Amino acid sequence: MARAVSTRTKVTNTAIAGTLGFMMFFPILWILVLSFKTEEDAIRAPLEVLFSSDWSLDSFAAVQARSDYFKHFMNSVIIAGGSTLAGLIIAVPAAWAMAFVPAKRTKDVLMWMLSTKMLPPVGVLIPIYLLFRDTGLLDTRIGLVGVLMMINLPIIIWMLYTYFKEIPGEILEAARMDGASLREEIIYVLTPMAIPGIASTLLLNVILAWNEAFWTLNLTAAKAAPLTAFIASYSSPEGLFYAKLSAASIMAIAPILIMGWFSQKQLVRGLTFGAVK
Amino acid sequence: MSTKASRTAARLMISPAVILLLGWMIVPLGMTIYFSFLRYNLLQPGNNPFVGWENYYWFFTDPSFSAAMFNTLILVGGVLAITTIGGICFALLLDRPMFGTGIIRIMVIAPFFVMPTVSGLVWKNMFMNPVNGIFAAFANALGFQPIDFFGQIPLASIIFIVSWMWLPFATLILLTALQSLDQEQMEASEMDGASWLNQFWYLILPHMARAITVVILIQTIFLLSIFAEILVTTNGGPGTATTNLTYLIYVSSLLQFDVGLGSAGGVVAIILANIVAIFLMRMIGKNLDA
């Protein structure tokens, strides 16, 4: 039951929460501001930056010229997108089978799959690094697609399973009673109901793969480096670089920030493995 | 409703995932354990003799190991304390009626979607830099000496940055849990004259207990593997002041090319993560009705 809340309470709440929200968001806002400044202006005192300096688009061009932003962006797209798609191709049938044809050991299999996610990456860094070195996969996009697919596979399977589990079995029976063949059942009944779940899973996993920074930093050098590694190259500064770093950062996080805002719900489902409802 | 044929089909559909995950788990894990018993350095070619527990001995007696264990403990513990307590406060606050809920929530959650290398470098340069950073500008304006964050309090600075990234996660999970709280129960308690503190202690906190545990366990798994934030800000230094277990293993294996020692460290990291994972898996299993 909604209780009557006075406007004054609401205003107070808004003021407190708004201030805290603004503080959390401020670093992102600040690099957005700095990315539209020149290098000389970007290191001035905060108030001067805001009120007495010009806006410019130079930094974005400079970032592209300095280190080919676009190439790294494409690497990120291919690695994040490729690993998610490959994961879905393997996970959809598996989750489907576990949700619709549960066997005695389904629960154990699911739990075991999840447990592989608990393996710390640094525990298998050396073997993967050596295997990659010996097979020529170091600094290749295909190698990273494989590794990121494997580390996200348990989450993908898990999320899909929980979504598929919500599709009521009675609908399938009804379709069958009406004389639908298995093919028709899949195309006309199951697929439309499964698409939203698959889309949410895809969204969250693209985000996770885009931001993954352990494997992408350790397994790439120049050719296959995605945006995480591209940004890391700014950790050894040369001259004035605040505006360029800001522009590069904004370009690296903007696509995912926008996707993230649409995936708040999926985040809870995907990262708590159903332990919080 | 499952026939023999459909069960065979189901098994076929699951097998690619099972085979891949099994391979992913067993092959590198087996290699790490195997390497950890060899004297194996990439800079010294030749045969790699079996040396028993020697690598573990060196790893545990290395002074940077105890430093790394200590730092890992402080880093994980510090971030957990900040994000859990902060997350409870944020969740309670965001659950209250207000204007513009959507936009405020988005601002609070945004940091979670920022990639680790960006947050590390942005905080280090734009905020914590002792000359040009915003914190320094504040300190100067108030007449204080600016703090050299990564020189004077390096580990605390990293805890701060990582907490900024994980506070949204804790908030989001706890808020989800809070929203399933029975409102009628709350009203009933109000009618019975319960104070806000009583409500929080006897109704809200017990209701959130499970979500809080989940937040702590899941974050611990991820926080044990903090790497990029350290790499771009301090490189583990000054000295070993910000070297955690993950970073120490990275240094000994990929920078000093000591595969044997690095592998021994890897095994230690796996055992540590598994201690946490056991509790987490038990909680997940209880909630799973397959």
Tab-separated table of N, CA and C in Angstrom, chain B residues 132-214:
chain	number	residue	atom	x	y	z
B	132	ASN	N	48.023	18.664	-10.035
B	132	ASN	CA	46.911	19.099	-10.874
B	132	ASN	C	45.561	18.500	-10.508
B	133	GLY	N	45.528	17.592	-9.525
B	133	GLY	CA	44.285	16.905	-9.209
B	133	GLY	C	43.264	17.799	-8.524
B	134	ILE	N	42.008	17.372	-8.604
B	134	ILE	CA	40.932	18.146	-7.993
B	134	ILE	C	41.043	18.130	-6.476
B	135	PHE	N	41.437	16.996	-5.906
B	135	PHE	CA	41.599	16.930	-4.450
B	135	PHE	C	42.664	17.921	-3.983
B	136	ALA	N	43.743	18.043	-4.782
B	136	ALA	CA	44.793	18.996	-4.428
B	136	ALA	C	44.257	20.415	-4.493
B	137	ALA	N	43.432	20.699	-5.517
B	137	ALA	CA	42.846	22.031	-5.638
B	137	ALA	C	41.984	22.350	-4.423
B	138	PHE	N	41.223	21.359	-3.967
B	138	PHE	CA	40.404	21.526	-2.760
B	138	PHE	C	41.279	21.824	-1.556
B	139	ALA	N	42.328	20.994	-1.385
B	139	ALA	CA	43.207	21.152	-0.235
B	139	ALA	C	43.839	22.534	-0.231
B	140	ASN	N	44.313	22.966	-1.410
B	140	ASN	CA	44.930	24.285	-1.506
B	140	ASN	C	43.941	25.387	-1.162
B	141	ALA	N	42.717	25.250	-1.665
B	141	ALA	CA	41.699	26.262	-1.415
B	141	ALA	C	41.385	26.359	0.066
B	142	LEU	N	41.469	25.228	0.771
B	142	LEU	CA	41.170	25.233	2.202
B	142	LEU	C	42.417	25.486	3.037
B	143	GLY	N	43.556	25.651	2.357
B	143	GLY	CA	44.779	25.967	3.071
B	143	GLY	C	45.509	24.768	3.644
B	144	PHE	N	45.245	23.570	3.110
B	144	PHE	CA	45.977	22.388	3.570
B	144	PHE	C	47.068	22.033	2.575
B	145	GLN	N	47.996	21.204	3.048
B	145	GLN	CA	48.997	20.629	2.163
B	145	GLN	C	48.340	19.499	1.372
B	146	PRO	N	48.387	19.520	0.037
B	146	PRO	CA	47.769	18.421	-0.724
B	146	PRO	C	48.442	17.085	-0.399
B	147	ILE	N	47.641	16.026	-0.405
B	147	ILE	CA	48.183	14.696	-0.126
B	147	ILE	C	48.735	14.089	-1.412
B	148	ASP	N	49.904	13.454	-1.308
B	148	ASP	CA	50.410	12.687	-2.438
B	148	ASP	C	49.841	11.272	-2.302
B	149	PHE	N	48.657	11.069	-2.871
B	149	PHE	CA	47.881	9.864	-2.582
B	149	PHE	C	48.664	8.573	-2.805
B	150	PHE	N	49.278	8.459	-3.988
B	150	PHE	CA	49.927	7.186	-4.288
B	150	PHE	C	51.326	7.080	-3.683
B	151	GLY	N	51.825	8.173	-3.106
B	151	GLY	CA	53.099	8.119	-2.396
B	151	GLY	C	52.875	7.854	-0.922
B	152	GLN	N	51.907	8.573	-0.316
B	152	GLN	CA	51.725	8.485	1.130
B	152	GLN	C	50.752	7.392	1.554
B	153	ILE	N	49.621	7.284	0.846
B	153	ILE	CA	48.625	6.271	1.242
B	153	ILE	C	48.200	5.446	0.014
B	154	PRO	N	49.171	4.729	-0.571
B	154	PRO	CA	48.871	4.048	-1.837
B	154	PRO	C	47.751	3.007	-1.742
B	155	LEU	N	47.816	2.180	-0.688
B	155	LEU	CA	46.825	1.101	-0.619
B	155	LEU	C	45.429	1.675	-0.370
B	156	ALA	N	45.346	2.680	0.505
B	156	ALA	CA	44.051	3.309	0.782
B	156	ALA	C	43.482	3.933	-0.494
B	157	SER	N	44.373	4.507	-1.320
B	157	SER	CA	43.904	5.121	-2.567
B	157	SER	C	43.290	4.069	-3.475
B	158	ILE	N	43.945	2.911	-3.552
B	158	ILE	CA	43.405	1.862	-4.416
B	158	ILE	C	42.097	1.319	-3.853
B	159	ILE	N	42.034	1.179	-2.528
B	159	ILE	CA	40.771	0.746	-1.908
B	159	ILE	C	39.657	1.723	-2.284
B	160	PHE	N	39.978	3.005	-2.246
B	160	PHE	CA	39.003	4.036	-2.589
B	160	PHE	C	38.498	3.869	-4.026
B	161	ILE	N	39.437	3.703	-4.959
B	161	ILE	CA	39.058	3.585	-6.370
B	161	ILE	C	38.200	2.342	-6.604
B	162	VAL	N	38.652	1.219	-6.037
B	162	VAL	CA	37.912	-0.028	-6.248
B	162	VAL	C	36.527	0.056	-5.598
B	163	SER	N	36.451	0.708	-4.436
B	163	SER	CA	35.157	0.855	-3.777
B	163	SER	C	34.192	1.667	-4.634
B	164	TRP	N	34.731	2.688	-5.277
B	164	TRP	CA	33.886	3.503	-6.164
B	164	TRP	C	33.269	2.635	-7.264
B	165	MET	N	34.040	1.665	-7.748
B	165	MET	CA	33.532	0.818	-8.819
B	165	MET	C	32.544	-0.229	-8.320
B	166	TRP	N	32.700	-0.680	-7.057
B	166	TRP	CA	31.863	-1.789	-6.578
B	166	TRP	C	30.701	-1.362	-5.707
B	167	LEU	N	30.713	-0.130	-5.228
B	167	LEU	CA	29.580	0.357	-4.439
B	167	LEU	C	28.270	0.275	-5.238
B	168	PRO	N	28.275	0.629	-6.524
B	168	PRO	CA	27.037	0.495	-7.308
B	168	PRO	C	26.517	-0.936	-7.340
B	169	PHE	N	27.431	-1.898	-7.443
B	169	PHE	CA	27.021	-3.300	-7.488
B	169	PHE	C	26.298	-3.681	-6.204
B	170	ALA	N	26.925	-3.365	-5.062
B	170	ALA	CA	26.306	-3.681	-3.779
B	170	ALA	C	24.962	-2.967	-3.647
B	171	THR	N	24.923	-1.696	-4.033
B	171	THR	CA	23.683	-0.930	-3.930
B	171	THR	C	22.566	-1.581	-4.738
B	172	LEU	N	22.887	-1.946	-5.959
B	172	LEU	CA	21.878	-2.514	-6.861
B	172	LEU	C	21.304	-3.814	-6.308
B	173	ILE	N	22.185	-4.701	-5.834
B	173	ILE	CA	21.733	-5.993	-5.304
B	173	ILE	C	20.897	-5.774	-4.041
B	174	LEU	N	21.392	-4.920	-3.137
B	174	LEU	CA	20.692	-4.712	-1.874
B	174	LEU	C	19.363	-4.001	-2.100
B	175	LEU	N	19.344	-3.109	-3.088
B	175	LEU	CA	18.098	-2.422	-3.410
B	175	LEU	C	17.068	-3.418	-3.931
B	176	THR	N	17.514	-4.344	-4.765
B	176	THR	CA	16.613	-5.378	-5.274
B	176	THR	C	16.025	-6.186	-4.127
B	177	ALA	N	16.886	-6.537	-3.175
B	177	ALA	CA	16.418	-7.309	-2.029
B	177	ALA	C	15.439	-6.495	-1.196
B	178	LEU	N	15.758	-5.220	-1.025
B	178	LEU	CA	14.936	-4.347	-0.180
B	178	LEU	C	13.530	-4.192	-0.750
B	179	GLN	N	13.451	-4.189	-2.079
B	179	GLN	CA	12.151	-3.951	-2.702
B	179	GLN	C	11.197	-5.123	-2.561
B	180	SER	N	11.723	-6.292	-2.146
B	180	SER	CA	10.816	-7.414	-1.931
B	180	SER	C	10.386	-7.501	-0.462
B	181	LEU	N	10.709	-6.461	0.299
B	181	LEU	CA	10.318	-6.430	1.715
B	181	LEU	C	8.801	-6.258	1.817
B	182	ASP	N	8.192	-7.012	2.718
B	182	ASP	CA	6.743	-6.975	2.886
B	182	ASP	C	6.320	-5.639	3.509
B	183	GLN	N	5.637	-4.812	2.720
B	183	GLN	CA	5.257	-3.473	3.203
B	183	GLN	C	4.221	-3.545	4.324
B	184	GLU	N	3.346	-4.559	4.259
B	184	GLU	CA	2.310	-4.650	5.291
B	184	GLU	C	2.919	-4.930	6.655
B	185	GLN	N	3.985	-5.735	6.617
B	185	GLN	CA	4.695	-6.010	7.867
B	185	GLN	C	5.261	-4.720	8.455
B	186	MET	N	5.805	-3.904	7.548
B	186	MET	CA	6.371	-2.625	7.984
B	186	MET	C	5.285	-1.748	8.604
B	187	GLU	N	4.137	-1.713	7.936
B	187	GLU	CA	3.049	-0.876	8.441
B	187	GLU	C	2.568	-1.381	9.790
B	188	ALA	N	2.434	-2.713	9.885
B	188	ALA	CA	1.984	-3.299	11.143
B	188	ALA	C	2.920	-2.924	12.286
B	189	SER	N	4.233	-2.994	11.984
B	189	SER	CA	5.199	-2.678	13.031
B	189	SER	C	5.109	-1.201	13.414
B	190	GLU	N	4.784	-0.389	12.402
B	190	GLU	CA	4.658	1.044	12.667
B	190	GLU	C	3.489	1.307	13.617
B	191	MET	N	2.368	0.594	13.331
B	191	MET	CA	1.186	0.756	14.177
B	191	MET	C	1.471	0.307	15.602
B	192	ASP	N	2.312	-0.711	15.709
B	192	ASP	CA	2.662	-1.187	17.045
B	192	ASP	C	3.660	-0.270	17.722
B	193	GLY	N	4.022	0.792	17.051
B	193	GLY	CA	4.870	1.793	17.674
B	193	GLY	C	6.351	1.526	17.588
B	194	ALA	N	6.784	0.736	16.588
B	194	ALA	CA	8.214	0.473	16.449
B	194	ALA	C	8.918	1.715	15.913
B	195	SER	N	10.067	2.013	16.484
B	195	SER	CA	10.832	3.148	15.977
B	195	SER	C	11.533	2.730	14.700
B	196	TRP	N	12.097	3.723	13.985
B	196	TRP	CA	12.763	3.390	12.726
B	196	TRP	C	13.928	2.440	12.989
B	197	LEU	N	14.629	2.692	14.110
B	197	LEU	CA	15.785	1.858	14.418
B	197	LEU	C	15.358	0.416	14.683
B	198	ASN	N	14.213	0.272	15.397
B	198	ASN	CA	13.686	-1.068	15.644
B	198	ASN	C	13.330	-1.762	14.342
B	199	GLN	N	12.669	-1.018	13.463
B	199	GLN	CA	12.290	-1.588	12.169
B	199	GLN	C	13.515	-2.051	11.415
B	200	PHE	N	14.540	-1.174	11.406
B	200	PHE	CA	15.757	-1.503	10.667
B	200	PHE	C	16.396	-2.755	11.244
B	201	TRP	N	16.475	-2.817	12.549
B	201	TRP	CA	17.205	-3.903	13.206
B	201	TRP	C	16.445	-5.230	13.145
B	202	TYR	N	15.125	-5.177	13.330
B	202	TYR	CA	14.371	-6.432	13.463
B	202	TYR	C	13.659	-6.857	12.181
B	203	LEU	N	13.445	-5.936	11.246
B	203	LEU	CA	12.748	-6.318	10.010
B	203	LEU	C	13.651	-6.213	8.781
B	204	ILE	N	14.204	-4.996	8.570
B	204	ILE	CA	14.933	-4.753	7.319
B	204	ILE	C	16.221	-5.562	7.260
B	205	LEU	N	17.009	-5.477	8.317
B	205	LEU	CA	18.314	-6.149	8.296
B	205	LEU	C	18.193	-7.672	8.155
B	206	PRO	N	17.317	-8.323	8.927
B	206	PRO	CA	17.153	-9.769	8.724
B	206	PRO	C	16.691	-10.102	7.298
B	207	HIS	N	15.815	-9.247	6.766
B	207	HIS	CA	15.331	-9.494	5.404
B	207	HIS	C	16.476	-9.396	4.398
B	208	MET	N	17.422	-8.477	4.649
B	208	MET	CA	18.516	-8.264	3.695
B	208	MET	C	19.709	-9.182	3.957
B	209	ALA	N	19.674	-9.910	5.076
B	209	ALA	CA	20.863	-10.673	5.489
B	209	ALA	C	21.400	-11.549	4.361
B	210	ARG	N	20.479	-12.227	3.687
B	210	ARG	CA	20.876	-13.137	2.634
B	210	ARG	C	21.570	-12.390	1.489
B	211	ALA	N	20.953	-11.278	1.070
B	211	ALA	CA	21.542	-10.493	-0.022
B	211	ALA	C	22.903	-9.940	0.386
B	212	ILE	N	23.035	-9.532	1.643
B	212	ILE	CA	24.316	-9.004	2.113
B	212	ILE	C	25.389	-10.091	2.021
B	213	THR	N	25.030	-11.299	2.449
B	213	THR	CA	25.993	-12.395	2.360
B	213	THR	C	26.412	-12.633	0.911
B	214	VAL	N	25.420	-12.623	0.022
B	214	VAL	CA	25.730	-12.853	-1.394
B	214	VAL	C	26.649	-11.752	-1.931
